Coordinates of C-alpha atoms in Angstrom, one line a residue:
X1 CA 72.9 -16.8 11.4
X2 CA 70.0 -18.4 13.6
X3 CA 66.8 -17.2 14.2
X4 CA 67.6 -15.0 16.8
X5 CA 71.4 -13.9 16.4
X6 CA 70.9 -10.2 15.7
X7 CA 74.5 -9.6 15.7
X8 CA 77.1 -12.7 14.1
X9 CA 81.0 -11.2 14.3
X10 CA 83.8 -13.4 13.1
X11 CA 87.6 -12.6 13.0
X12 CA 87.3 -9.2 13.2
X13 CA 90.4 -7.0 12.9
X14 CA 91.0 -3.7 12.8
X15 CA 94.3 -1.4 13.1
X16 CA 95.6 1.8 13.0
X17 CA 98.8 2.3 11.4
X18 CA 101.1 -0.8 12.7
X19 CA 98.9 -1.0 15.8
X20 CA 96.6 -3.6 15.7
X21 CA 93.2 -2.5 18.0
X22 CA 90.9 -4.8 17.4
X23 CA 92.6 -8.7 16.7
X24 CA 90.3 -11.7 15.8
X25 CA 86.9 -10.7 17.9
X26 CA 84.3 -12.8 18.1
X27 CA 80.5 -11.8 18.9
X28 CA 77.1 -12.8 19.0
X29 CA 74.0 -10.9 20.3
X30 CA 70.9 -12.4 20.2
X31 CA 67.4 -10.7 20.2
X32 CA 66.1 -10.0 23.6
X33 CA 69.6 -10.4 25.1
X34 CA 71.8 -7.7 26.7
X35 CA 75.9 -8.5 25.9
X36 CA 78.3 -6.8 27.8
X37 CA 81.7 -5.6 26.4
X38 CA 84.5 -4.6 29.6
X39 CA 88.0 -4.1 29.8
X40 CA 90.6 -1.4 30.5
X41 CA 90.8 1.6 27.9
X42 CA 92.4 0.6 24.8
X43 CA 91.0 -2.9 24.9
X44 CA 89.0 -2.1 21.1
X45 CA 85.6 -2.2 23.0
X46 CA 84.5 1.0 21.3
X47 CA 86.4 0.4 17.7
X48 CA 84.7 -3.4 17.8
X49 CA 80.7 -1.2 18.1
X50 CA 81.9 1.1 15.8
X51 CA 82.3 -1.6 13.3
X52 CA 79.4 -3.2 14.0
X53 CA 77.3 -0.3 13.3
X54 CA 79.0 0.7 9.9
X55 CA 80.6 3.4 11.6
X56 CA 84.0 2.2 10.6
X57 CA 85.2 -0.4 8.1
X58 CA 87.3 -3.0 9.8
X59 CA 90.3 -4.4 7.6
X60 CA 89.2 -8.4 8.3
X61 CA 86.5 -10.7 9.3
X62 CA 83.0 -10.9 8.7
X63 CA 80.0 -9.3 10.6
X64 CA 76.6 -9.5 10.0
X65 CA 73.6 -7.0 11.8
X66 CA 70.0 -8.6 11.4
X67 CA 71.4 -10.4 8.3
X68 CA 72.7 -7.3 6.4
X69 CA 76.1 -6.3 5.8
X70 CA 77.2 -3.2 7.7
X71 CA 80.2 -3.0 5.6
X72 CA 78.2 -3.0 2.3
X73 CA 74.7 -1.7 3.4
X74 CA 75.6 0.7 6.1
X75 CA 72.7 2.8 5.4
X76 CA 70.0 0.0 6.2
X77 CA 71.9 -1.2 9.2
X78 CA 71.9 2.2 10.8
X79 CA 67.9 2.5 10.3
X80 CA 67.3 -0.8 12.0
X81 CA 70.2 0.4 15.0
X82 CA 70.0 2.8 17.7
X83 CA 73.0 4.0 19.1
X84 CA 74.1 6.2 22.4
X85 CA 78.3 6.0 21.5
X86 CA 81.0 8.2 23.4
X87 CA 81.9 10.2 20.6
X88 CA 78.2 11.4 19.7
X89 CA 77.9 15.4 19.4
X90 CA 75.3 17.5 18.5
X91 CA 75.0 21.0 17.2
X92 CA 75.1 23.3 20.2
X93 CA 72.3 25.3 18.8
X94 CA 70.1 22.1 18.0
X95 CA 66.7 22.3 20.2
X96 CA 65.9 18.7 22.4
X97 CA 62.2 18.2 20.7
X98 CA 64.2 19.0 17.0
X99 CA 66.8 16.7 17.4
X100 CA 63.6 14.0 19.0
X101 CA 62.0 14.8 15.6
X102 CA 64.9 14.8 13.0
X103 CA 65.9 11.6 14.8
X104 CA 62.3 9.7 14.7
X105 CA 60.4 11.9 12.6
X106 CA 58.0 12.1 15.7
X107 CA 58.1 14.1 18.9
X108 CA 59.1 11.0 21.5
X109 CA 57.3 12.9 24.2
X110 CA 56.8 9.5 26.1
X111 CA 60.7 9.5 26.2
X112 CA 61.5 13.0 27.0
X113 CA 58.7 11.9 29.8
X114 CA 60.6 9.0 30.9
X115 CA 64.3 10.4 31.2
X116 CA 63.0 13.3 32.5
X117 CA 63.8 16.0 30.1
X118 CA 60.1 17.5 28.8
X119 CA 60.7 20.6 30.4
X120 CA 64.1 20.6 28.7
X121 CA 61.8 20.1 25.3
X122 CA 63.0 23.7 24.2
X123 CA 66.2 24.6 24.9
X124 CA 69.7 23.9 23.6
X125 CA 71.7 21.2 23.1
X126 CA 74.5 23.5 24.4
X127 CA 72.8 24.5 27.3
X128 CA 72.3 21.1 28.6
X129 CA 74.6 19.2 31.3
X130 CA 76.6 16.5 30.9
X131 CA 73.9 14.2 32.4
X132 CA 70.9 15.6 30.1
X133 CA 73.0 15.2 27.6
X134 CA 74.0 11.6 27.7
X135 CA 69.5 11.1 28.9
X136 CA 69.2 12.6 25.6
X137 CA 71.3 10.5 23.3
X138 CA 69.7 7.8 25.2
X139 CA 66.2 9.3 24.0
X140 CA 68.1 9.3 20.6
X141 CA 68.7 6.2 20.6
X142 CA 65.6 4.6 21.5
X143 CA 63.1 6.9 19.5
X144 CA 63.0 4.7 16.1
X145 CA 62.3 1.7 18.2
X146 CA 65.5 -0.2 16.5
X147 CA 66.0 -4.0 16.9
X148 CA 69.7 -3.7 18.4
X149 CA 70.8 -1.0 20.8
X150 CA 74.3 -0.1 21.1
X151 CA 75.0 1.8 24.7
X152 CA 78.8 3.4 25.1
X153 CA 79.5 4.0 29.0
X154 CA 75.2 4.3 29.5
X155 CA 75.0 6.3 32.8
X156 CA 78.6 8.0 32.6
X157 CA 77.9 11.3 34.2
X158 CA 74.3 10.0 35.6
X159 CA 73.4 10.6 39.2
X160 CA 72.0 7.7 41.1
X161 CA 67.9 7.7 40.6
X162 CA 68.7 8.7 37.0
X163 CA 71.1 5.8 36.7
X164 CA 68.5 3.5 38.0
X165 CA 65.8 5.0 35.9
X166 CA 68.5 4.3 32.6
X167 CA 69.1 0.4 34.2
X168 CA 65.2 0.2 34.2
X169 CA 65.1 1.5 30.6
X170 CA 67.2 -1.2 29.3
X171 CA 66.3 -4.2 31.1
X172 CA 62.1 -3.2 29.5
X173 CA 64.4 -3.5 26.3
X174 CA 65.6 -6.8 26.4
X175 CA 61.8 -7.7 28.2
X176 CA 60.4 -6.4 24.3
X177 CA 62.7 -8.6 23.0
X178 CA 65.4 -6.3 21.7
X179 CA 68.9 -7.1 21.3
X180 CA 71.3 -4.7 23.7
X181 CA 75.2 -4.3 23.3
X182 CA 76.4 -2.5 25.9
X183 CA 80.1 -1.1 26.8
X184 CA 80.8 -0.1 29.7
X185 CA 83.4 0.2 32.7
X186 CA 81.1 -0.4 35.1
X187 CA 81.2 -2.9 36.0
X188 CA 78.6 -3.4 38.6
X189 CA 76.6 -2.1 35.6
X190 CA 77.6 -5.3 33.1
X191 CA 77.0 -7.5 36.5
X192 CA 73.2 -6.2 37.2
X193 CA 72.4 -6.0 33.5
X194 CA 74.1 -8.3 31.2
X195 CA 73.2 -11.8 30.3
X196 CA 76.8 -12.2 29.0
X197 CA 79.7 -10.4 29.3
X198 CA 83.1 -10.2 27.0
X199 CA 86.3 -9.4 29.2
X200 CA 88.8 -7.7 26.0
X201 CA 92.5 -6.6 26.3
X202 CA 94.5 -5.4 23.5
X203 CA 91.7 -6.3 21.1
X204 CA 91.6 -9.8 22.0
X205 CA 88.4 -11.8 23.6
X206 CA 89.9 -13.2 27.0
X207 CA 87.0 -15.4 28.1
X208 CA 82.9 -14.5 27.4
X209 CA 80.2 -15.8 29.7
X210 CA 77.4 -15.1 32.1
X211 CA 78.7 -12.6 34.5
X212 CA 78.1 -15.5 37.4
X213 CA 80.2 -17.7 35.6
X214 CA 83.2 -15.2 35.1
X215 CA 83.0 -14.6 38.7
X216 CA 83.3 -18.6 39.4
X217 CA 85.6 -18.9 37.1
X218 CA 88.3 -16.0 38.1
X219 CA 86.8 -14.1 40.7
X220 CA 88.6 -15.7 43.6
X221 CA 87.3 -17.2 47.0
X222 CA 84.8 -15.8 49.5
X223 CA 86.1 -13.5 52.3
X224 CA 84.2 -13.9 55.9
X225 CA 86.0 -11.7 58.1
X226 CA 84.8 -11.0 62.2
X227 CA 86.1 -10.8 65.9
X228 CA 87.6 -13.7 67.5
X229 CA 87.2 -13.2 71.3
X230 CA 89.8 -15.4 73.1
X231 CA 86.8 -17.5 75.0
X232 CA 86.0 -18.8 71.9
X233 CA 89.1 -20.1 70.9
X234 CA 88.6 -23.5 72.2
X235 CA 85.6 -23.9 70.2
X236 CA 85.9 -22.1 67.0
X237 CA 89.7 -21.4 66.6
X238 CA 91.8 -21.2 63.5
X239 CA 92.3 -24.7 63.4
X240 CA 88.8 -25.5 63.7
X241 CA 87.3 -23.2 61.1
X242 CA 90.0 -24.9 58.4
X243 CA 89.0 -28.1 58.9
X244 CA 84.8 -27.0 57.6
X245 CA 83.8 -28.0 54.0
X246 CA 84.6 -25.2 51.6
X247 CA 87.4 -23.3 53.7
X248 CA 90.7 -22.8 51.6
X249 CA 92.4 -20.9 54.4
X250 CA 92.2 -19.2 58.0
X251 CA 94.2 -16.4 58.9
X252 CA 94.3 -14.7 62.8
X253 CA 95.7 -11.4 63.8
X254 CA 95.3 -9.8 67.4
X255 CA 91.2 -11.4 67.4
X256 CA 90.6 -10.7 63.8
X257 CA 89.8 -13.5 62.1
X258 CA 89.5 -13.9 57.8
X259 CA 88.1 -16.9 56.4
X260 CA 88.6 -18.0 52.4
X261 CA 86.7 -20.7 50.8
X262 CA 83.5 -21.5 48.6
X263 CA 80.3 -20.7 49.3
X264 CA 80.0 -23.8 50.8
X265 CA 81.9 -22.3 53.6
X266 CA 79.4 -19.7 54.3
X267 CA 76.9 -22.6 55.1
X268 CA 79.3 -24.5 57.4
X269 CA 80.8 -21.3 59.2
X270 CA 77.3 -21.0 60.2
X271 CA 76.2 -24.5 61.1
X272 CA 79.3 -24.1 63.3
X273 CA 78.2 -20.9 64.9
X274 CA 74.8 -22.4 65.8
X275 CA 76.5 -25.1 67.2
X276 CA 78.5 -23.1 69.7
X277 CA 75.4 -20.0 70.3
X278 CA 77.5 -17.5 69.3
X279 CA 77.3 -15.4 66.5
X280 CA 80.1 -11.9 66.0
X281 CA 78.5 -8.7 66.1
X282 CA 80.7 -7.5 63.3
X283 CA 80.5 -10.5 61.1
X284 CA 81.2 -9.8 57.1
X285 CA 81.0 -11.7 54.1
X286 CA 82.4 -10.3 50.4
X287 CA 81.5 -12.1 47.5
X288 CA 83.7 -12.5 44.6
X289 CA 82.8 -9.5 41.9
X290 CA 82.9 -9.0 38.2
X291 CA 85.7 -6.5 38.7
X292 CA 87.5 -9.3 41.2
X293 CA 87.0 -11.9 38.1
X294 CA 88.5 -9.4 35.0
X295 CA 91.6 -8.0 37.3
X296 CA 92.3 -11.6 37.8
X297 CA 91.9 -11.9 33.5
X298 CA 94.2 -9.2 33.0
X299 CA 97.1 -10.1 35.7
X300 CA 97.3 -13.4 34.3
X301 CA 96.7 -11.9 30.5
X302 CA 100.5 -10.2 31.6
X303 CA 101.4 -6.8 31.1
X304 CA 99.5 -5.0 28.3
X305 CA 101.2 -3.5 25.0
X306 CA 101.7 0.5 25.4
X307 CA 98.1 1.8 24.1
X308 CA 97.5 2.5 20.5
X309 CA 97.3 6.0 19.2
X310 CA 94.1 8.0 18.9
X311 CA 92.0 6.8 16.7
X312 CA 90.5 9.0 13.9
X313 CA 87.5 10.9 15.5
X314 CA 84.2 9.6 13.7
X315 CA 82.1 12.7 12.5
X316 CA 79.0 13.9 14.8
X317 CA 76.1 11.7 15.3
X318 CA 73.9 14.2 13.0
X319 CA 76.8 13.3 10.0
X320 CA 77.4 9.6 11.1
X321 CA 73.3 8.8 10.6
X322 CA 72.5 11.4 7.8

């Protein structure tokens, strides 16, 4: 483990019944890093966090949180962890500010501030929505100050300025220096706040990098689309436009023109439009996503095995952590 690998996963397998869920993962997160894990449901996203946290013993590999064994010292790797996870619950009569304090032994009113529930210090966990509720978990999980943060779908149920307000949250994280693993299908989520992501399917790692890099490795060519008037034909026709630097192909259909290519081409379409003074009104360029670059992964993965069962529900968050 190096000086700064909070999390060190090796192998790690896990199944349920015949159905294998998680199949020879591989993971590092490092302190003051955010590591994304995407994929369609069933991928073993959630079973693989679950694991790491000592929330469910895998059946091989090794893993190791901050040094320590979460397999054999589950108890000290849950006090160093904070966790927000899909399947956490609390009881419906449990107060915000008591379930601040049982969780931190301290009131986290600078918290409750931030994710703006202190007015909601008082009242029930049953009478919250689905948005305070996931803002509180999120308090939860932040109120011990841990070392690693584990996030399961962060702003699910979040309206935009709170969504923005979480984002901000976690990026101050991995600014203090605290290790982040985050799932999510969001994937314009992993893409503004991840420094690497993992694209899974059917419990398998199908590529791991920086989200630019999974985007220039599978996220396809650059699409400038605009209107083709027939007066400019002679100077920027089809033919034209495919013989620029960068440009893969040219299609045109009754004026409207699409362009695919490299970035590069972006930079030559325009040296060419300078060159004639002409620039469209309704020119558009679309960049290659995240979500471009992991359909591409999974089409070329093939078709995916028929979903395992469900798996055994872990007990409530107040049971998991007692």
């Amino acid at each position: 483990m190096t000086d700064t690998a909070v999390v060190v996963v090796r192998g790690l397998r896990k199944s349920y019944g015949s159905r294998a869920v998680v199949d020879g993962v591989d993971l590092d997160v490092h302190a003051g890093e955010i590591v994304g894990l995407v994929g369609a449901n069933g991928a073993g996203k959630t079973t693989t966090v679950e694991c790491v946290q000592g929330l469910r013993r895998p059946d091989a590999g090794t893993l190791r949180v901050l040094s320590l064994d979460p397999v054999a010292q589950p108890e000290r790797v849950r006090a160093l962890v904070g966790s927000q996870l899909q399947s956490s619950a609390l009881p419906d009569r449990l107060r915000v500010g008591e379930a601040v304090r049982l969780f931190g032994g301290r009131d986290g009113n600078e918290l409750l501030e931030q994710f703006g529930l202190a007015e909601r210090r008082r009242s029930a966990f049953a009478s919250l929505s689905g948005g305070e509720r996931q803002r509180l978990f999120l308090v939860l999980a932040l109120v011990n100050a841990p070392r690693l943060v584990i996030l399961d779908e962060l702003t699910q149920g979040l309206d935009p300025a709170a969504r923005r307000n979480v984002w901000a949250a976690v990026d101050q994280l991995r600014a203090d220096g605290t290790a982040v693993l985050l799932v999510t299908h969001e994937l314009d989520e992993a893409e503004r706040l991840c420094d690497r992501v993992v694209a899974m399917r059917a419990g398998r790692v199908l590529d791991c990098g920086a989200p630019r890099d999974l985007v220039g490795r599978h996220g396809g060519a650059v699409r400038i689309c605009f209107t083709l008037p027939g007066d400019m034909m002679s100077r920027l026709g089809p033919g034209q436009l495919k013989a620029l630097p960068g440009v893969e192909d040219v299609s045109y259909e009754t004026s409207a023109l699409t362009m695919k290519g490299s970035r590069a081409a972006i930079a030559h379409l325009g040296a060419a439009l300078a060159s004639a003074g002409w620039v469209p009104p309704d020119l558009s360029v679309q960049m290659p996503s995240l979500e471009d670059a992991l359909v591409d992964l999974l089409e070329r993965a093939g078709p995916a095995p028929g979903l395992h069962t469900a798996e055994p529900a872990l007990p409530e968050l107040t049971g998991a952590l007692r």
